[in-house]
mmCIF file of C-alpha atoms in Angstrom:
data_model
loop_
_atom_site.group_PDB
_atom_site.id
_atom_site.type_symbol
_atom_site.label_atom_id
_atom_site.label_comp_id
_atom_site.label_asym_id
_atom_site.label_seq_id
_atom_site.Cartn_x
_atom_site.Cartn_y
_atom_site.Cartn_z
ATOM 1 C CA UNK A 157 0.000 0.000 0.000
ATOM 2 C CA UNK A 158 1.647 3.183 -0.930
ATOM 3 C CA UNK A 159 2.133 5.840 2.037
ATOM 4 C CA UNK A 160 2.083 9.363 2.004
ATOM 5 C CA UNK A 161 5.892 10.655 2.777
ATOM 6 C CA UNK A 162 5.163 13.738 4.120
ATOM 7 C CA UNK A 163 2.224 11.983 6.514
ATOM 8 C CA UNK A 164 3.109 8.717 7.071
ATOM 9 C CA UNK A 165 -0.201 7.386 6.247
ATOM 10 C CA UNK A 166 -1.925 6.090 3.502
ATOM 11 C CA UNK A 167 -2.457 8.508 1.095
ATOM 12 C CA UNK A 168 -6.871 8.278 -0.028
ATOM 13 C CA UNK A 169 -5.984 7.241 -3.643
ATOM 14 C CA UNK A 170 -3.997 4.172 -2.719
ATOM 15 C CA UNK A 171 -6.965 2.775 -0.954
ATOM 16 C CA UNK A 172 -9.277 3.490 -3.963
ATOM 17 C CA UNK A 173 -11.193 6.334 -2.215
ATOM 18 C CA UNK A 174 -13.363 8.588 -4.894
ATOM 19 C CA UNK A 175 -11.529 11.624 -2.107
ATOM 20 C CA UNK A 176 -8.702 10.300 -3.972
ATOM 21 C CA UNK A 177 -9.470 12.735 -6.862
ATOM 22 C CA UNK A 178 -8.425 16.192 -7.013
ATOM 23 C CA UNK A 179 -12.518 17.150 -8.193
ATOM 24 C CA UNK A 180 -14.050 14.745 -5.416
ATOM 25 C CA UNK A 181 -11.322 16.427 -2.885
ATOM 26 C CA UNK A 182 -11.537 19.926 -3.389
ATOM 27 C CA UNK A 183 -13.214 22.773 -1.254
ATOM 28 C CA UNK A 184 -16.885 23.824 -2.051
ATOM 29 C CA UNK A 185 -17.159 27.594 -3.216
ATOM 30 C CA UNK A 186 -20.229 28.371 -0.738
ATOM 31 C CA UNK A 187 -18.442 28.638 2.644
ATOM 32 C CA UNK A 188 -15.608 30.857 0.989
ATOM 33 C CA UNK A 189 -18.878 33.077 -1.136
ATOM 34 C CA UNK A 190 -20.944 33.083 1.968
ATOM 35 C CA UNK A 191 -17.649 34.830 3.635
ATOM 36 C CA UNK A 192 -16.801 37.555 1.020
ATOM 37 C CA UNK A 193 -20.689 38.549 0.611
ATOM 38 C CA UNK A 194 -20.557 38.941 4.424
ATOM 39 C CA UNK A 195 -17.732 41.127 3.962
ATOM 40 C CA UNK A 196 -19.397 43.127 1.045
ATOM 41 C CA UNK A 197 -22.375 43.767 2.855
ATOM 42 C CA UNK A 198 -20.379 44.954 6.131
ATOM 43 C CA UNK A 199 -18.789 47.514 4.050
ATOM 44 C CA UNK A 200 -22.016 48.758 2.631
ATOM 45 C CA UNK A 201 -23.274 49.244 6.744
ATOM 46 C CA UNK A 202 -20.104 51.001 7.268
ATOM 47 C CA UNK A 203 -20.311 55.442 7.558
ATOM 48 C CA UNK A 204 -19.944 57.133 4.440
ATOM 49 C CA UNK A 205 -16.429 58.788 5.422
ATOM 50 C CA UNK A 206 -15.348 54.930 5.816
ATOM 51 C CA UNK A 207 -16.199 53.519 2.235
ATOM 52 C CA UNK A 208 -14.497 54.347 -1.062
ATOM 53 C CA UNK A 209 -16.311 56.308 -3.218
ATOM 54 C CA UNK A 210 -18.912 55.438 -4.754
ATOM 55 C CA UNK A 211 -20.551 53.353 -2.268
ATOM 56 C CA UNK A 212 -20.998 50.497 -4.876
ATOM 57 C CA UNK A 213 -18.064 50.205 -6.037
ATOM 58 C CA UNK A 214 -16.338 48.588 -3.767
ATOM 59 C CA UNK A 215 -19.118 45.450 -3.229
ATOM 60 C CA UNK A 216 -19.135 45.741 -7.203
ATOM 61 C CA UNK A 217 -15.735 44.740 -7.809
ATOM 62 C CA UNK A 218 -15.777 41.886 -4.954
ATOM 63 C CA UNK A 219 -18.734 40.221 -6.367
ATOM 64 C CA UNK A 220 -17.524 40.401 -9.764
ATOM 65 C CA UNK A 221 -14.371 38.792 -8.973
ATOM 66 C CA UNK A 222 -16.030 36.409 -6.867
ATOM 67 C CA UNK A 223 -18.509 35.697 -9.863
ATOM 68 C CA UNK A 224 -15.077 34.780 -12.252
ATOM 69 C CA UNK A 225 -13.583 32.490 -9.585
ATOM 70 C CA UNK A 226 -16.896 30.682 -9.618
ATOM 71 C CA UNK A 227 -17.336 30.549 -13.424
ATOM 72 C CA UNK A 228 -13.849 29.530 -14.217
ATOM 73 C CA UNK A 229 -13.755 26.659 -11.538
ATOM 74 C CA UNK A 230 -17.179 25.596 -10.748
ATOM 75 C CA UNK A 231 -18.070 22.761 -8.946
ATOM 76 C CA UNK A 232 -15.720 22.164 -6.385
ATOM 77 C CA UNK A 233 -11.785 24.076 -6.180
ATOM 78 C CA UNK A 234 -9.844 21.799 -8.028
ATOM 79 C CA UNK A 235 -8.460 24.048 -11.154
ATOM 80 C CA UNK A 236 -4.760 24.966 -10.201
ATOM 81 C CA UNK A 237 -4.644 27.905 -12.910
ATOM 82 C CA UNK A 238 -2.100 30.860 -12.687
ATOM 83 C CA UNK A 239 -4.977 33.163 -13.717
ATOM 84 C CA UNK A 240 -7.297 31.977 -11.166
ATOM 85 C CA UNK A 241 -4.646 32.629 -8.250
ATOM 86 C CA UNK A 242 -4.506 36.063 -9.992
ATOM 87 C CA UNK A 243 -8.025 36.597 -8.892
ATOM 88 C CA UNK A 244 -8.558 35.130 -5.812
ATOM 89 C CA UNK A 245 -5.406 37.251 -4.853
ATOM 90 C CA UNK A 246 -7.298 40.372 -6.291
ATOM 91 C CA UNK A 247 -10.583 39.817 -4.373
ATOM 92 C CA UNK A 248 -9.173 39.209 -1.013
ATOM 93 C CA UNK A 249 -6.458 42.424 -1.380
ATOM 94 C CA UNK A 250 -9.634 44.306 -2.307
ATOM 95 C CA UNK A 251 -11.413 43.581 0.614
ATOM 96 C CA UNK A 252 -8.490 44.023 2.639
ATOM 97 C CA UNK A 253 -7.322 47.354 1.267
ATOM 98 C CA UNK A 254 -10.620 48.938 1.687
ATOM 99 C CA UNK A 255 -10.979 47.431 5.099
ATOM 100 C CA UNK A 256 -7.794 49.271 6.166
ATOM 101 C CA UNK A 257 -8.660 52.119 4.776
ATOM 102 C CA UNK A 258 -12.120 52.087 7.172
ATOM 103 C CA UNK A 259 -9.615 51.345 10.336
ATOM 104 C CA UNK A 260 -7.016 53.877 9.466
ATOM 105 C CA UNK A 261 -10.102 56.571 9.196
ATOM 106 C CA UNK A 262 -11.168 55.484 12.371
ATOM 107 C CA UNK A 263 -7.989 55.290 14.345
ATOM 108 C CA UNK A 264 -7.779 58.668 13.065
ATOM 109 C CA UNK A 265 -11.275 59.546 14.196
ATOM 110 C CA UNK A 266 -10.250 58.588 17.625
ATOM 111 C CA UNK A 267 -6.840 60.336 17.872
ATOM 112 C CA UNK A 268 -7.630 63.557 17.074
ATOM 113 C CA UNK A 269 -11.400 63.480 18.734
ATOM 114 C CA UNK A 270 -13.158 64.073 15.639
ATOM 115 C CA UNK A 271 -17.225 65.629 16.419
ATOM 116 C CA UNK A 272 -18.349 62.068 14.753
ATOM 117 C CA UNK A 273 -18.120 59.952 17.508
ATOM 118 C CA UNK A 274 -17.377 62.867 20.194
ATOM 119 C CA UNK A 275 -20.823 61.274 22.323
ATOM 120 C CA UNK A 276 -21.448 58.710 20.033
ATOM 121 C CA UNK A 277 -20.407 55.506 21.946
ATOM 122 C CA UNK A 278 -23.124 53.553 20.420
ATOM 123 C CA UNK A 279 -21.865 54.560 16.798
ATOM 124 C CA UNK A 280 -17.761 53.909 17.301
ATOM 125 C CA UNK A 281 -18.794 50.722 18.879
ATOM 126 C CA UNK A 282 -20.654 49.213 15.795
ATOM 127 C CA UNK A 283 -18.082 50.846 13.689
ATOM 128 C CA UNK A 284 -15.435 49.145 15.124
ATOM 129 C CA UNK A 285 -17.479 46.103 15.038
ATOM 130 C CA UNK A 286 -17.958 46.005 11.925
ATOM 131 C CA UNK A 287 -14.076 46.598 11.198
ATOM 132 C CA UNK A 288 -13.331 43.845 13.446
ATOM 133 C CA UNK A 289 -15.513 41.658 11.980
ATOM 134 C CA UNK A 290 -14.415 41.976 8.312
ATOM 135 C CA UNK A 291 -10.848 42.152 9.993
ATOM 136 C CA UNK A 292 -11.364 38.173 10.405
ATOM 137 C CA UNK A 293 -13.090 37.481 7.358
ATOM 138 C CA UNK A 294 -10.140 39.467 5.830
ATOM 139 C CA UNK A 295 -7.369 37.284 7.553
ATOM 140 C CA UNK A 296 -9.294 34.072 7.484
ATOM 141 C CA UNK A 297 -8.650 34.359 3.445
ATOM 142 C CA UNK A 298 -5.670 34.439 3.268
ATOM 143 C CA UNK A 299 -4.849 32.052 5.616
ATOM 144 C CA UNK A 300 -6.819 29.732 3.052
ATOM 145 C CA UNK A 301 -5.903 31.148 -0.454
ATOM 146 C CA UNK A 302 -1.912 31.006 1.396
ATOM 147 C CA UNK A 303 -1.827 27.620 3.039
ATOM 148 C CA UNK A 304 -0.052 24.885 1.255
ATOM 149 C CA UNK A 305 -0.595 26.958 -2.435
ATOM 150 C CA UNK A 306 -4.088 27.411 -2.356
ATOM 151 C CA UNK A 307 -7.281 25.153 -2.400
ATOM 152 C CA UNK A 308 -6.775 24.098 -5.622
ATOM 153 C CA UNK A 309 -2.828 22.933 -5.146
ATOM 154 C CA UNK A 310 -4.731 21.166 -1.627
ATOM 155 C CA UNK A 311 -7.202 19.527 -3.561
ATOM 156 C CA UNK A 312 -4.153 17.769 -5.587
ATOM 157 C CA UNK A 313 -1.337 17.599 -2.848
ATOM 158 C CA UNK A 314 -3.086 18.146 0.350
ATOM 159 C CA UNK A 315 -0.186 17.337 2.692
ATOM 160 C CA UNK A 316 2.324 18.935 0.822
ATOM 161 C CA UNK A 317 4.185 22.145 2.408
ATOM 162 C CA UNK A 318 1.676 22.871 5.207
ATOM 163 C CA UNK A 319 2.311 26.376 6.985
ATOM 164 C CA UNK A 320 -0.287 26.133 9.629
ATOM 165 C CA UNK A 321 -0.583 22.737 12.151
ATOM 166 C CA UNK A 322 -4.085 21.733 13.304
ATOM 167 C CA UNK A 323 -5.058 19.666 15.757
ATOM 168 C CA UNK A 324 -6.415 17.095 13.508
ATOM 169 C CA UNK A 325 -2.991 16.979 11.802
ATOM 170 C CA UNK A 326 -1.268 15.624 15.113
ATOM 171 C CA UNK A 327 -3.947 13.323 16.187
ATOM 172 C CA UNK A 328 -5.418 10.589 13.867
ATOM 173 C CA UNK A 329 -8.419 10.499 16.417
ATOM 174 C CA UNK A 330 -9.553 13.843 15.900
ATOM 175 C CA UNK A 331 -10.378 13.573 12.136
ATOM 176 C CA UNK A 332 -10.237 11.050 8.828
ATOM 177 C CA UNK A 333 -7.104 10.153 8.154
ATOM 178 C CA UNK A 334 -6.915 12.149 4.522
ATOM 179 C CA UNK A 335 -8.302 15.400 6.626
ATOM 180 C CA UNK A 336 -7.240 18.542 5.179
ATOM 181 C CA UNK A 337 -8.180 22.356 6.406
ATOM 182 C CA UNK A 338 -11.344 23.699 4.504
ATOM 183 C CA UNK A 339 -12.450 27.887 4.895
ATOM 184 C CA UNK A 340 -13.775 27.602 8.166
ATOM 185 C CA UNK A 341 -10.577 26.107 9.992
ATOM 186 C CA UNK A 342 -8.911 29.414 8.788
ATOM 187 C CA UNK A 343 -11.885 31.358 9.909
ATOM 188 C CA UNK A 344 -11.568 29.862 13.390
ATOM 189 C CA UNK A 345 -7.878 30.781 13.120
ATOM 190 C CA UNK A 346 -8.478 34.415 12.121
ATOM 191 C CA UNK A 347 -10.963 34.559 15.050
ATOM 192 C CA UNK A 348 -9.140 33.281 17.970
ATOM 193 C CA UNK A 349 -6.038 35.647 16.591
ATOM 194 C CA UNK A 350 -8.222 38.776 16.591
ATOM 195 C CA UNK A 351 -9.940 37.721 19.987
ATOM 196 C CA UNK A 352 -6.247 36.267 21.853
ATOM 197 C CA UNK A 353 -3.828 37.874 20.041
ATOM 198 C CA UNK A 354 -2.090 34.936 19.885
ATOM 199 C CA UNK A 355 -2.109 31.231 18.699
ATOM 200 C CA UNK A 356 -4.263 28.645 20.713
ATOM 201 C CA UNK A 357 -4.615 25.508 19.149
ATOM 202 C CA UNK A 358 -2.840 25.750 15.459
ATOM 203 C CA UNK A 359 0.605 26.561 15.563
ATOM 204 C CA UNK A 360 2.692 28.462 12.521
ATOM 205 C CA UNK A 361 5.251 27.053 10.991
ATOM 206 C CA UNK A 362 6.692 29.169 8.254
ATOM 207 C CA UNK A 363 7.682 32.657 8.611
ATOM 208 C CA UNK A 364 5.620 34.129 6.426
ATOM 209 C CA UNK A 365 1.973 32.871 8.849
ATOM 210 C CA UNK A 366 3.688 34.132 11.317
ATOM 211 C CA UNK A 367 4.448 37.140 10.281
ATOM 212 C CA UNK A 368 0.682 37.307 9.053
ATOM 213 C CA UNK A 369 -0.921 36.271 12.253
ATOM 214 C CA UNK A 370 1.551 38.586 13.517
ATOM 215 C CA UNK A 371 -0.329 41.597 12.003
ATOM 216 C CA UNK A 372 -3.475 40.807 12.255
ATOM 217 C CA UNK A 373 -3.072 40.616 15.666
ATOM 218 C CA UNK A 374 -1.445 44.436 16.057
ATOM 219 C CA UNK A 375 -4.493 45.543 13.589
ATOM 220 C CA UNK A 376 -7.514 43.976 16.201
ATOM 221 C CA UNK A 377 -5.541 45.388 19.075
ATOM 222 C CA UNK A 378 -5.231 48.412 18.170
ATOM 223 C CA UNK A 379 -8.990 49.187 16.902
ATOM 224 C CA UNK A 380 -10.033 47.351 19.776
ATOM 225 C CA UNK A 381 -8.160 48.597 22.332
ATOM 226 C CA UNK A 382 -8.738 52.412 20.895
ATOM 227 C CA UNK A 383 -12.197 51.730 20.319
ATOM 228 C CA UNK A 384 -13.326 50.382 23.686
ATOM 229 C CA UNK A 385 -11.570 52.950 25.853
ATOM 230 C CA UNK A 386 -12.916 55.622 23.709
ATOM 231 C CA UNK A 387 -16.174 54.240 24.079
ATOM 232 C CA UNK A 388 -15.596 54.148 27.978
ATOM 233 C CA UNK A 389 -14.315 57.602 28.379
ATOM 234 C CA UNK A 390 -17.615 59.047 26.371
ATOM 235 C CA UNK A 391 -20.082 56.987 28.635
ATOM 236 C CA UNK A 392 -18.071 57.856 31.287
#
């Protein structure tokens, strides 16, 4: 029976399982969709100082993207295509750049006690909320478009090059022994980063998700941190 080197196990195609192929293996879209819609719709909710102008473009230009990612691999993510990596690199920097942009304006806000939020607590707190929130989403992509090459390089090689260790990696009794890390293991990672500021139970092991975990923490601790004792010192 042949083994996976990089596991140790058997790998699912040498024991004849259909999640031996690449287009049985891979990822479905929804989970991933239902994530950037969230995030389109948060920035439509946000103030009108904290979107790019105009208001639909930003939601535009994430669903379109989101739309060719779909069309040119439908079914499940199995289609390792240079173009398509393009894209899905596009759509999550979009969503991240205007996302900054909304937590720069309000770090700003708070620093120089701008009259929007001056006895506002209510407002800064869903604000920052809704920064935090997309924050996640933000981080939680590329975690998953990062890891191991993307969903599509997973789908064919799932154990190969992992940067992030789960749980179920370390111990067979916590999962199937072909499990691999869909959207919402990165979305739990994103979410315990933002809420810890630190690791808790997957560890990263190459620089680079490090380094990225690294600043996502510093971004949710400093629009928390600024947002909460802003919000304290108007109530109080």
């Amino acid at each position: 029976m042949a083994t996976d080197p990089e596991r140790g196990g058997p790998t699912p195609a040498a024991e004849g399982d259909p999640a031996g192929d690449p287009a049985a293996r891979g990822e479905h879209w929804w989970p991933v969709a239902l994530a950037v819609l969230v995030a389109a719709a948060l920035h439509l909710v946000l103030p009108t100082d904290y979107r790019a102008a105009p208001r639909w473009l930003v939601p535009s230009a994430v669903i379109t993207l989101l739309t060719v990612l779909i069309v040119g691999d439908p079914g499940r993510i199995d289609r390792r295509r240079t173009w398509l990596r393009v894209v899905t690199s596009l759509l999550i920097a979009a969503i991240t750049t205007a996302n900054l942009f909304a937590a720069g304006r309000l770090v700003a806000e708070i620093l120089t006690n701008n009259k929007l939020y001056a006895n506002n607590a209510t407002g800064l707190l869903e604000t920052g909320g809704v920064i935090w929130a997309t924050n996640i989403i933000t981080f939680g992509l590329w975690y998953w478009d990062l890891d191991r090459g993307g969903a599509a390089a997973r789908a064919h090689r799932p154990f190969a090059n992992p940067a992030f260790v789960f749980p179920e990696m370390q111990h067979g009794g916590f999962g199937p022994p072909d499990w691999v890390p869909v959207y919402v293991d990165y979305l739990s990672l994103a979410f315990w980063t933002a809420t810890a500021f630190s690791p808790t139970d997957v560890s990263a092991i190459k620089p680079w998700a490090k380094l990225l975990m690294m600043t996502q923490a510093a971004v949710s601790l400093v629009v928390v941190g600024l947002v909460i004792a802003r919000a304290i010192n108007i109530l109080s």
